[in-house]
Coordinates of N, CA and C in Angstrom, one line a residue:
M1 N -54.5 -16.5 76.3 CA -54.5 -16.1 77.7 C -54.9 -14.6 77.8
P2 N -56.1 -14.3 78.4 CA -56.6 -12.9 78.4 C -55.8 -12.1 79.4
D3 N -55.4 -10.9 78.9 CA -54.8 -9.9 79.8 C -55.8 -9.2 80.7
I4 N -55.4 -9.0 82.0 CA -56.3 -8.4 82.9 C -55.5 -7.4 83.7
V5 N -56.2 -6.4 84.2 CA -55.7 -5.4 85.2 C -56.6 -5.3 86.4
I6 N -56.1 -4.9 87.5 CA -56.9 -4.7 88.7 C -57.0 -3.2 89.0
A7 N -58.2 -2.7 89.1 CA -58.4 -1.3 89.5 C -58.4 -1.1 91.0
G8 N -57.5 -0.3 91.5 CA -57.4 -0.1 92.9 C -56.3 -1.0 93.5
T9 N -55.6 -0.6 94.5 CA -54.5 -1.4 95.1 C -54.8 -1.9 96.5
G10 N -56.0 -1.7 96.9 CA -56.3 -2.0 98.3 C -56.8 -3.5 98.6
Q11 N -56.8 -4.3 97.6 CA -57.2 -5.7 97.8 C -56.2 -6.7 97.3
P12 N -55.0 -6.8 98.0 CA -54.0 -7.8 97.5 C -54.5 -9.2 97.6
E13 N -55.6 -9.4 98.3 CA -56.2 -10.8 98.4 C -56.7 -11.3 97.1
L14 N -56.8 -10.5 96.1 CA -57.3 -10.9 94.8 C -56.2 -11.7 94.1
L15 N -54.9 -11.4 94.4 CA -53.8 -12.1 93.7 C -53.8 -13.6 93.9
P16 N -54.0 -14.1 95.1 CA -54.1 -15.6 95.3 C -55.3 -16.2 94.6
I17 N -56.4 -15.4 94.5 CA -57.6 -15.9 93.7 C -57.2 -16.2 92.3
I18 N -56.5 -15.2 91.7 CA -56.0 -15.4 90.3 C -55.0 -16.5 90.2
D19 N -54.1 -16.6 91.1 CA -53.1 -17.7 91.1 C -53.8 -19.1 91.2
D20 N -54.7 -19.2 92.1 CA -55.4 -20.5 92.3 C -56.2 -20.8 91.0
F21 N -56.9 -19.8 90.4 CA -57.6 -20.0 89.2 C -56.7 -20.6 88.1
N22 N -55.5 -19.9 87.9 CA -54.6 -20.3 86.9 C -54.0 -21.7 87.1
N23 N -53.8 -22.0 88.4 CA -53.2 -23.3 88.7 C -54.1 -24.4 88.4
R24 N -55.4 -24.1 88.3 CA -56.4 -25.2 88.0 C -57.0 -25.1 86.6
C25 N -56.4 -24.3 85.8 CA -56.9 -24.2 84.4 C -56.5 -25.5 83.7
I26 N -57.5 -26.0 83.0 CA -57.3 -27.2 82.2 C -56.7 -26.7 80.9
D27 N -57.2 -25.7 80.3 CA -56.7 -25.1 79.1 C -56.0 -23.8 79.5
K28 N -54.6 -23.8 79.3 CA -53.8 -22.7 79.8 C -54.2 -21.4 79.0
G29 N -54.8 -21.6 77.9 CA -55.3 -20.4 77.1 C -56.3 -19.6 77.8
D30 N -57.0 -20.3 78.8 CA -58.0 -19.6 79.6 C -57.5 -18.9 80.8
C31 N -56.2 -19.1 81.1 CA -55.6 -18.5 82.3 C -55.6 -17.0 82.2
Y32 N -55.5 -16.3 83.3 CA -55.4 -14.9 83.3 C -53.9 -14.4 83.3
N33 N -53.6 -13.4 82.5 CA -52.3 -12.8 82.5 C -52.5 -11.4 83.2
L34 N -52.1 -11.4 84.4 CA -52.2 -10.1 85.2 C -51.1 -9.2 84.8
L35 N -51.4 -8.0 84.3 CA -50.4 -7.0 83.8 C -50.0 -6.1 85.0
G36 N -50.9 -5.9 85.9 CA -50.7 -5.0 87.0 C -51.9 -4.3 87.5
F37 N -51.7 -3.1 88.1 CA -52.8 -2.3 88.7 C -53.0 -1.0 87.9
I38 N -54.3 -0.5 88.0 CA -54.5 0.9 87.5 C -55.2 1.6 88.7
D39 N -54.9 2.9 88.8 CA -55.4 3.6 90.0 C -55.5 5.1 89.7
D40 N -56.6 5.8 89.9 CA -56.7 7.2 89.6 C -56.1 8.0 90.8
N41 N -55.8 7.4 91.9 CA -55.2 8.1 93.0 C -53.7 8.4 92.7
E42 N -53.3 9.6 92.6 CA -51.9 10.0 92.3 C -51.0 9.4 93.3
A43 N -51.4 9.4 94.5 CA -50.5 8.9 95.6 C -50.1 7.4 95.4
N44 N -50.8 6.7 94.6 CA -50.6 5.3 94.4 C -49.8 5.0 93.1
Q45 N -49.5 6.0 92.4 CA -48.9 5.8 91.0 C -47.5 5.0 91.1
D46 N -46.8 5.2 92.2 CA -45.5 4.6 92.3 C -45.5 3.3 93.1
R47 N -46.7 2.9 93.5 CA -46.8 1.7 94.3 C -46.5 0.4 93.6
E48 N -46.1 -0.6 94.4 CA -46.0 -2.0 93.8 C -46.6 -2.9 94.8
V49 N -47.5 -3.8 94.3 CA -48.2 -4.7 95.2 C -47.9 -6.1 94.9
L50 N -47.2 -6.7 95.8 CA -46.8 -8.1 95.6 C -46.1 -8.4 94.3
G51 N -45.2 -7.4 93.9 CA -44.5 -7.6 92.7 C -45.1 -7.0 91.4
F52 N -46.3 -6.5 91.5 CA -47.0 -5.9 90.4 C -47.1 -4.4 90.5
K53 N -46.8 -3.7 89.4 CA -46.7 -2.3 89.5 C -48.1 -1.6 89.1
V54 N -48.2 -0.4 89.6 CA -49.3 0.4 89.1 C -49.0 1.0 87.7
L55 N -49.7 0.6 86.7 CA -49.4 0.9 85.3 C -49.8 2.3 85.0
G56 N -50.7 2.9 85.7 CA -51.2 4.3 85.4 C -52.6 4.5 85.9
P57 N -53.2 5.6 85.6 CA -54.6 5.9 86.0 C -55.5 5.0 85.2
F58 N -56.8 5.2 85.5 CA -57.8 4.3 84.8 C -57.7 4.5 83.3
D59 N -57.5 5.7 82.8 CA -57.5 5.8 81.3 C -56.3 5.1 80.6
W60 N -55.5 4.5 81.4 CA -54.4 3.6 80.8 C -55.1 2.5 79.9
I61 N -56.3 2.1 80.2 CA -56.9 1.0 79.5 C -57.4 1.4 78.1
I62 N -57.5 2.7 77.8 CA -58.0 3.2 76.5 C -57.3 2.5 75.4
E63 N -58.0 1.9 74.5 CA -57.5 1.3 73.2 C -56.6 0.1 73.5
K64 N -56.7 -0.5 74.7 CA -56.0 -1.7 75.0 C -56.9 -2.8 75.2
K65 N -56.5 -4.0 74.8 CA -57.4 -5.2 74.8 C -57.1 -5.9 76.2
V66 N -57.7 -5.3 77.2 CA -57.6 -5.8 78.6 C -58.9 -5.9 79.2
S67 N -59.1 -6.8 80.1 CA -60.3 -6.9 81.0 C -59.9 -6.3 82.4
V68 N -61.0 -5.8 83.1 CA -60.8 -5.1 84.3 C -61.5 -5.9 85.5
I69 N -60.8 -6.0 86.6 CA -61.4 -6.4 87.9 C -61.3 -5.2 88.8
N70 N -62.5 -4.7 89.2 CA -62.5 -3.5 90.1 C -62.4 -4.0 91.5
A71 N -61.3 -3.7 92.2 CA -61.1 -4.1 93.6 C -61.4 -3.0 94.6
I72 N -61.9 -1.9 94.1 CA -62.2 -0.7 95.0 C -63.4 -1.0 95.8
A73 N -63.3 -0.9 97.1 CA -64.4 -1.2 98.0 C -64.4 -0.5 99.3
R74 N -63.8 0.7 99.3 CA -63.7 1.5 100.6 C -65.1 1.7 101.1
T75 N -66.0 2.1 100.2 CA -67.4 2.2 100.5 C -68.2 1.7 99.3
C76 N -69.4 1.3 99.5 CA -70.2 0.9 98.3 C -70.4 2.0 97.3
H77 N -70.5 3.2 97.8 CA -70.7 4.4 96.9 C -69.5 4.6 96.1
I78 N -68.3 4.6 96.8 CA -67.1 4.7 96.0 C -66.9 3.6 95.0
R79 N -67.3 2.4 95.4 CA -67.2 1.3 94.4 C -68.1 1.6 93.2
L80 N -69.3 2.1 93.4 CA -70.1 2.5 92.3 C -69.5 3.6 91.4
Q81 N -68.9 4.6 92.1 CA -68.3 5.7 91.3 C -67.2 5.2 90.5
S82 N -66.3 4.4 91.0 CA -65.2 3.9 90.3 C -65.6 3.0 89.1
T83 N -66.7 2.2 89.4 CA -67.3 1.4 88.3 C -67.8 2.3 87.2
Q84 N -68.5 3.3 87.5 CA -69.0 4.2 86.5 C -67.9 4.9 85.7
R85 N -66.8 5.3 86.4 CA -65.7 5.9 85.8 C -65.1 4.9 84.8
L86 N -64.9 3.7 85.1 CA -64.4 2.6 84.2 C -65.3 2.4 83.1
Q87 N -66.6 2.4 83.3 CA -67.6 2.2 82.3 C -67.5 3.3 81.2
S88 N -67.2 4.5 81.7 CA -67.1 5.7 80.8 C -65.9 5.5 79.9
L89 N -64.9 4.7 80.3 CA -63.8 4.4 79.4 C -63.9 3.1 78.6
N90 N -65.2 2.6 78.6 CA -65.5 1.4 77.8 C -64.8 0.2 78.4
A91 N -64.6 0.1 79.7 CA -63.9 -1.1 80.3 C -64.7 -2.3 80.0
T92 N -64.0 -3.4 79.9 CA -64.6 -4.8 79.8 C -64.4 -5.4 81.2
F93 N -65.5 -5.8 81.9 CA -65.3 -6.4 83.2 C -65.5 -7.9 83.1
I94 N -64.9 -8.6 84.0 CA -65.0 -10.0 84.2 C -65.4 -10.4 85.6
N95 N -66.0 -11.5 85.8 CA -66.3 -12.1 87.1 C -65.0 -12.8 87.5
L96 N -64.6 -12.5 88.7 CA -63.4 -13.3 89.3 C -64.0 -14.2 90.4
V97 N -64.0 -15.5 90.1 CA -64.6 -16.5 91.0 C -63.5 -17.5 91.3
H98 N -63.3 -17.7 92.6 CA -62.3 -18.6 93.1 C -62.8 -20.1 92.7
P99 N -61.8 -20.9 92.3 CA -62.3 -22.3 91.9 C -62.9 -23.1 93.0
S100 N -62.7 -22.7 94.3 CA -63.3 -23.5 95.4 C -64.8 -23.2 95.6
V101 N -65.3 -22.1 95.0 CA -66.6 -21.7 95.2 C -67.6 -22.8 94.8
S102 N -68.6 -23.0 95.6 CA -69.7 -23.9 95.3 C -70.8 -23.1 94.6
L103 N -70.9 -23.2 93.3 CA -71.8 -22.4 92.6 C -72.8 -23.2 91.9
S104 N -74.1 -23.1 92.3 CA -75.2 -23.8 91.6 C -75.3 -23.5 90.2
Y105 N -75.5 -24.5 89.4 CA -75.7 -24.3 87.9 C -76.9 -23.5 87.6
I106 N -77.8 -23.4 88.5 CA -79.1 -22.6 88.2 C -79.1 -21.3 89.0
A107 N -77.9 -20.8 89.4 CA -77.7 -19.5 89.9 C -77.4 -18.5 88.7
H108 N -77.8 -17.3 88.9 CA -77.5 -16.3 87.8 C -76.6 -15.2 88.4
I109 N -75.6 -14.9 87.6 CA -74.6 -13.9 88.1 C -74.4 -12.9 86.9
G110 N -74.3 -11.6 87.3 CA -74.1 -10.6 86.3 C -72.6 -10.5 85.9
T111 N -72.1 -9.3 85.9 CA -70.7 -9.1 85.5 C -69.9 -8.3 86.5
G112 N -68.6 -8.4 86.5 CA -67.8 -7.6 87.4 C -67.8 -8.0 88.9
N113 N -68.3 -9.2 89.2 CA -68.4 -9.6 90.6 C -67.0 -10.3 91.0
I114 N -66.8 -10.2 92.3 CA -65.6 -10.9 92.9 C -66.2 -11.8 93.9
I115 N -65.9 -13.1 93.8 CA -66.4 -14.1 94.7 C -65.2 -15.0 95.2
S116 N -64.9 -14.8 96.5 CA -63.7 -15.3 97.0 C -63.8 -16.8 97.4
S117 N -62.7 -17.4 97.9 CA -62.7 -18.8 98.3 C -63.7 -19.2 99.3
G118 N -64.2 -20.4 99.2 CA -65.1 -21.0 100.2 C -66.5 -20.4 100.2
C119 N -66.9 -19.6 99.2 CA -68.3 -19.1 99.1 C -69.2 -20.2 98.6
V120 N -70.5 -20.1 99.1 CA -71.5 -21.1 98.6 C -72.6 -20.3 98.0
I121 N -72.9 -20.6 96.8 CA -74.0 -19.9 96.0 C -75.0 -21.0 95.7
N122 N -76.1 -21.0 96.4 CA -77.1 -22.0 96.3 C -78.1 -21.9 95.1
P123 N -78.9 -22.9 94.8 CA -79.8 -22.8 93.7 C -80.8 -21.6 93.8
G124 N -81.0 -21.1 92.6 CA -82.0 -20.0 92.5 C -81.5 -18.6 92.9
V125 N -80.2 -18.5 93.3 CA -79.6 -17.2 93.7 C -79.4 -16.4 92.4
S126 N -79.7 -15.1 92.6 CA -79.5 -14.1 91.5 C -78.6 -13.0 92.1
I127 N -77.4 -12.8 91.4 CA -76.5 -11.8 91.8 C -76.3 -10.8 90.7
G128 N -76.5 -9.5 91.0 CA -76.4 -8.5 90.0 C -74.9 -8.3 89.5
S129 N -74.5 -7.1 89.4 CA -73.1 -6.8 88.9 C -72.3 -6.0 89.9
H130 N -71.0 -6.2 89.8 CA -70.0 -5.4 90.6 C -70.1 -5.5 92.1
N131 N -70.5 -6.7 92.6 CA -70.5 -7.0 94.0 C -69.2 -7.7 94.4
M132 N -68.9 -7.6 95.7 CA -67.7 -8.2 96.2 C -68.1 -9.1 97.4
L133 N -67.8 -10.4 97.3 CA -68.0 -11.4 98.3 C -66.7 -11.9 98.8
L134 N -66.4 -11.7 100.1 CA -65.1 -12.1 100.6 C -65.3 -13.6 101.1
T135 N -64.2 -14.1 101.7 CA -64.1 -15.6 101.9 C -65.3 -16.1 102.8
G136 N -65.9 -17.2 102.4 CA -66.8 -17.9 103.2 C -68.3 -17.4 103.2
V137 N -68.6 -16.6 102.3 CA -70.0 -16.1 102.2 C -70.9 -17.2 101.8
V138 N -72.1 -17.3 102.4 CA -73.1 -18.3 102.0 C -74.4 -17.6 101.7
L139 N -74.9 -17.8 100.4 CA -76.1 -17.3 100.0 C -77.1 -18.4 99.8
G140 N -78.1 -18.5 100.6 CA -79.1 -19.6 100.6 C -80.0 -19.5 99.4
H141 N -80.8 -20.5 99.2 CA -81.6 -20.7 98.0 C -82.5 -19.4 97.8
G142 N -82.6 -19.0 96.5 CA -83.4 -17.9 96.2 C -83.0 -16.5 96.6
V143 N -81.8 -16.4 97.1 CA -81.3 -15.0 97.5 C -81.2 -14.2 96.3
D144 N -81.6 -12.9 96.4 CA -81.5 -11.9 95.3 C -80.7 -10.8 95.8
V145 N -79.5 -10.6 95.0 CA -78.6 -9.5 95.4 C -78.6 -8.5 94.3
G146 N -78.6 -7.2 94.6 CA -78.5 -6.1 93.6 C -77.1 -6.0 93.1
S147 N -76.7 -4.7 93.0 CA -75.4 -4.4 92.4 C -74.6 -3.5 93.4
C148 N -73.2 -3.6 93.2 CA -72.3 -2.8 94.0 C -72.5 -2.9 95.5
S149 N -72.8 -4.1 96.0 CA -72.9 -4.4 97.4 C -71.6 -5.1 97.9
F150 N -71.4 -5.1 99.2 CA -70.2 -5.7 99.8 C -70.6 -6.7 100.8
F151 N -70.0 -7.9 100.8 CA -70.2 -9.0 101.8 C -68.9 -9.3 102.4
G152 N -68.8 -9.0 103.7 CA -67.6 -9.4 104.4 C -67.4 -10.9 104.6
H153 N -66.3 -11.3 105.2 CA -66.0 -12.7 105.5 C -67.1 -13.4 106.3
N154 N -67.5 -14.5 105.8 CA -68.4 -15.4 106.5 C -69.8 -14.8 106.7
V155 N -70.3 -14.0 105.9 CA -71.7 -13.5 105.9 C -72.6 -14.6 105.5
V156 N -73.7 -14.8 106.2 CA -74.7 -15.8 105.8 C -76.1 -15.1 105.5
C157 N -76.5 -15.2 104.3 CA -77.9 -14.8 104.0 C -78.7 -16.0 103.8
N158 N -79.7 -16.3 104.6 CA -80.5 -17.5 104.5 C -81.5 -17.3 103.3
G159 N -82.3 -18.4 103.1 CA -83.2 -18.5 102.0 C -84.1 -17.3 101.7
D160 N -84.1 -16.9 100.4 CA -85.1 -15.9 99.9 C -84.8 -14.5 100.5
V161 N -83.6 -14.3 101.0 CA -83.2 -12.9 101.4 C -83.1 -12.0 100.2
V162 N -83.4 -10.8 100.3 CA -83.2 -9.8 99.2 C -82.2 -8.7 99.7
V163 N -81.2 -8.5 99.0 CA -80.2 -7.5 99.3 C -80.2 -6.5 98.2
G164 N -80.4 -5.2 98.6 CA -80.5 -4.1 97.6 C -79.2 -3.7 97.1
D165 N -79.2 -2.7 96.2 CA -78.0 -2.1 95.7 C -77.2 -1.4 96.8
Q166 N -75.9 -1.4 96.7 CA -74.9 -0.7 97.6 C -75.2 -1.0 99.0
A167 N -75.5 -2.2 99.4 CA -75.6 -2.6 100.8 C -74.3 -3.1 101.3
F168 N -74.0 -2.8 102.5 CA -72.8 -3.2 103.2 C -73.1 -4.2 104.3
L169 N -72.6 -5.5 104.1 CA -72.8 -6.5 105.1 C -71.5 -6.9 105.7
G170 N -71.3 -6.5 107.0 CA -70.0 -6.7 107.7 C -69.8 -8.2 108.0
S171 N -68.5 -8.5 108.2 CA -68.1 -9.8 108.4 C -68.9 -10.6 109.5
A172 N -69.3 -11.8 109.2 CA -70.0 -12.7 110.1 C -71.4 -12.3 110.5
C173 N -72.0 -11.3 109.7 CA -73.4 -11.0 110.0 C -74.3 -12.1 109.4
Q174 N -75.5 -12.2 110.0 CA -76.4 -13.2 109.5 C -77.7 -12.5 109.2
V175 N -78.4 -12.9 108.1 CA -79.7 -12.4 107.8 C -80.6 -13.6 107.7
L176 N -81.7 -13.5 108.5 CA -82.7 -14.6 108.5 C -83.5 -14.7 107.3
P177 N -84.2 -15.8 107.1 CA -84.9 -16.1 105.8 C -85.9 -15.0 105.5
E178 N -86.0 -14.7 104.2 CA -87.1 -13.8 103.7 C -86.9 -12.3 104.1
V179 N -85.8 -12.0 104.8 CA -85.6 -10.6 105.2 C -85.1 -9.8 104.0
N180 N -85.6 -8.5 103.9 CA -85.2 -7.6 102.9 C -84.1 -6.6 103.5
V181 N -82.9 -6.7 103.0 CA -81.9 -5.7 103.4 C -81.9 -4.6 102.3
S182 N -82.5 -3.5 102.7 CA -82.7 -2.4 101.7 C -81.4 -1.8 101.2
K183 N -81.5 -1.2 100.0 CA -80.3 -0.5 99.5 C -79.8 0.5 100.4
Y184 N -78.5 0.6 100.3 CA -77.7 1.5 101.2 C -77.6 1.2 102.6
S185 N -78.2 0.0 103.0 CA -78.1 -0.4 104.4 C -76.7 -0.8 104.8
K186 N -76.4 -0.6 106.0 CA -75.0 -1.0 106.5 C -75.2 -1.9 107.8
L187 N -74.8 -3.1 107.7 CA -74.9 -4.1 108.8 C -73.5 -4.3 109.4
A188 N -73.4 -4.0 110.7 CA -72.2 -4.1 111.4 C -71.7 -5.6 111.5
P189 N -70.4 -5.8 111.6 CA -70.0 -7.2 111.8 C -70.6 -7.9 112.9
G190 N -71.0 -9.1 112.7 CA -71.6 -10.0 113.7 C -73.1 -9.7 113.9
S191 N -73.7 -8.8 113.2 CA -75.1 -8.5 113.4 C -76.0 -9.7 113.0
V192 N -77.1 -9.9 113.7 CA -78.1 -10.9 113.3 C -79.4 -10.1 112.9
V193 N -79.7 -10.1 111.6 CA -80.8 -9.3 111.1 C -82.1 -10.1 111.0
M194 N -83.1 -9.8 111.8 CA -84.3 -10.6 111.9 C -85.5 -10.0 111.2
S195 N -85.4 -8.7 110.8 CA -86.5 -8.1 110.1 C -86.0 -7.1 109.1
N196 N -86.9 -6.7 108.2 CA -86.4 -5.8 107.1 C -85.7 -4.5 107.6
T197 N -84.7 -4.1 106.8 CA -84.0 -2.9 107.2 C -84.6 -1.7 106.4
L198 N -84.4 -0.5 106.9 CA -84.8 0.7 106.2 C -83.6 1.3 105.4
E199 N -84.0 1.8 104.3 CA -83.0 2.3 103.3 C -82.0 3.3 104.0
G200 N -80.7 3.0 103.9 CA -79.7 4.0 104.3 C -79.3 4.0 105.7
F201 N -79.9 3.1 106.5 CA -79.6 3.1 108.0 C -78.6 2.1 108.3
Q202 N -77.9 2.3 109.5 CA -77.0 1.3 110.0 C -77.6 0.4 111.1
Y203 N -77.2 -0.8 111.1 CA -77.8 -1.8 112.1 C -76.6 -2.5 112.8
V204 N -76.8 -2.8 114.1 CA -75.8 -3.4 114.9 C -76.4 -4.3 115.9
G205 N -75.7 -5.4 116.2 CA -76.1 -6.2 117.4 C -76.9 -7.5 117.0
N206 N -77.2 -8.3 118.1 CA -78.0 -9.5 118.0 C -79.1 -9.5 119.1
P207 N -80.3 -9.3 118.7 CA -80.8 -9.0 117.3 C -80.4 -7.6 116.9
A208 N -80.3 -7.4 115.6 CA -79.8 -6.1 115.0 C -80.8 -5.0 115.4
R209 N -80.3 -3.9 115.8 CA -81.1 -2.7 116.1 C -80.6 -1.6 115.2
R210 N -81.6 -0.7 114.8 CA -81.2 0.4 114.0 C -80.6 1.6 114.8
L211 N -79.5 2.1 114.2 CA -79.0 3.3 114.8 C -79.7 4.5 114.4
T212 N -79.8 5.5 115.2 CA -80.6 6.7 114.8 C -79.9 7.6 113.8
I213 N -78.6 7.4 113.6 CA -77.9 8.2 112.7 C -77.7 7.5 111.4
Q214 N -78.1 8.1 110.2 CA -77.9 7.5 109.0 C -76.5 7.6 108.5

């Protein structure tokens, strides 16, 4: 039973994913043993999340045989920074995938990703590393996702969409086929993106329009 810790305390939704995974384990030796949380924010050191304590800052993992799930996602840039901090401590990352996920056997997934319940990952999808997909995300055939991007609840990326690094896709937004969501793009919840986005800009509405402020 591998020991795991969660980096950051802001995503208690991960605990049911772990519970559901463990409840469906055929071999109990493959189940996760959650030890608690780690957090570099001093204000969180005395926190307890659904019965699990903060064990210490990130460097608590040094010389310990634990795997890490990075739950920090306040912004994509902060997620990248926290990932790099953990990498500097030689952290071992795992993919946390809810057992209800429809995952094509010919999809490719990197490491350190979180894929929540009800997601659909279709054939030919490629997902980089350290992305977070919340409940109900659908990635159509051939979708290519970079790293450290965030997908809110019920995001739909249609076939052959490309999503760059550190892109933020708000809940229930839709991206039409073959559209390129450039790195650092921010899509507001409910946006319908019909054409390629420009790097670093925010988009809102149906059809999505670019805001003038980056």
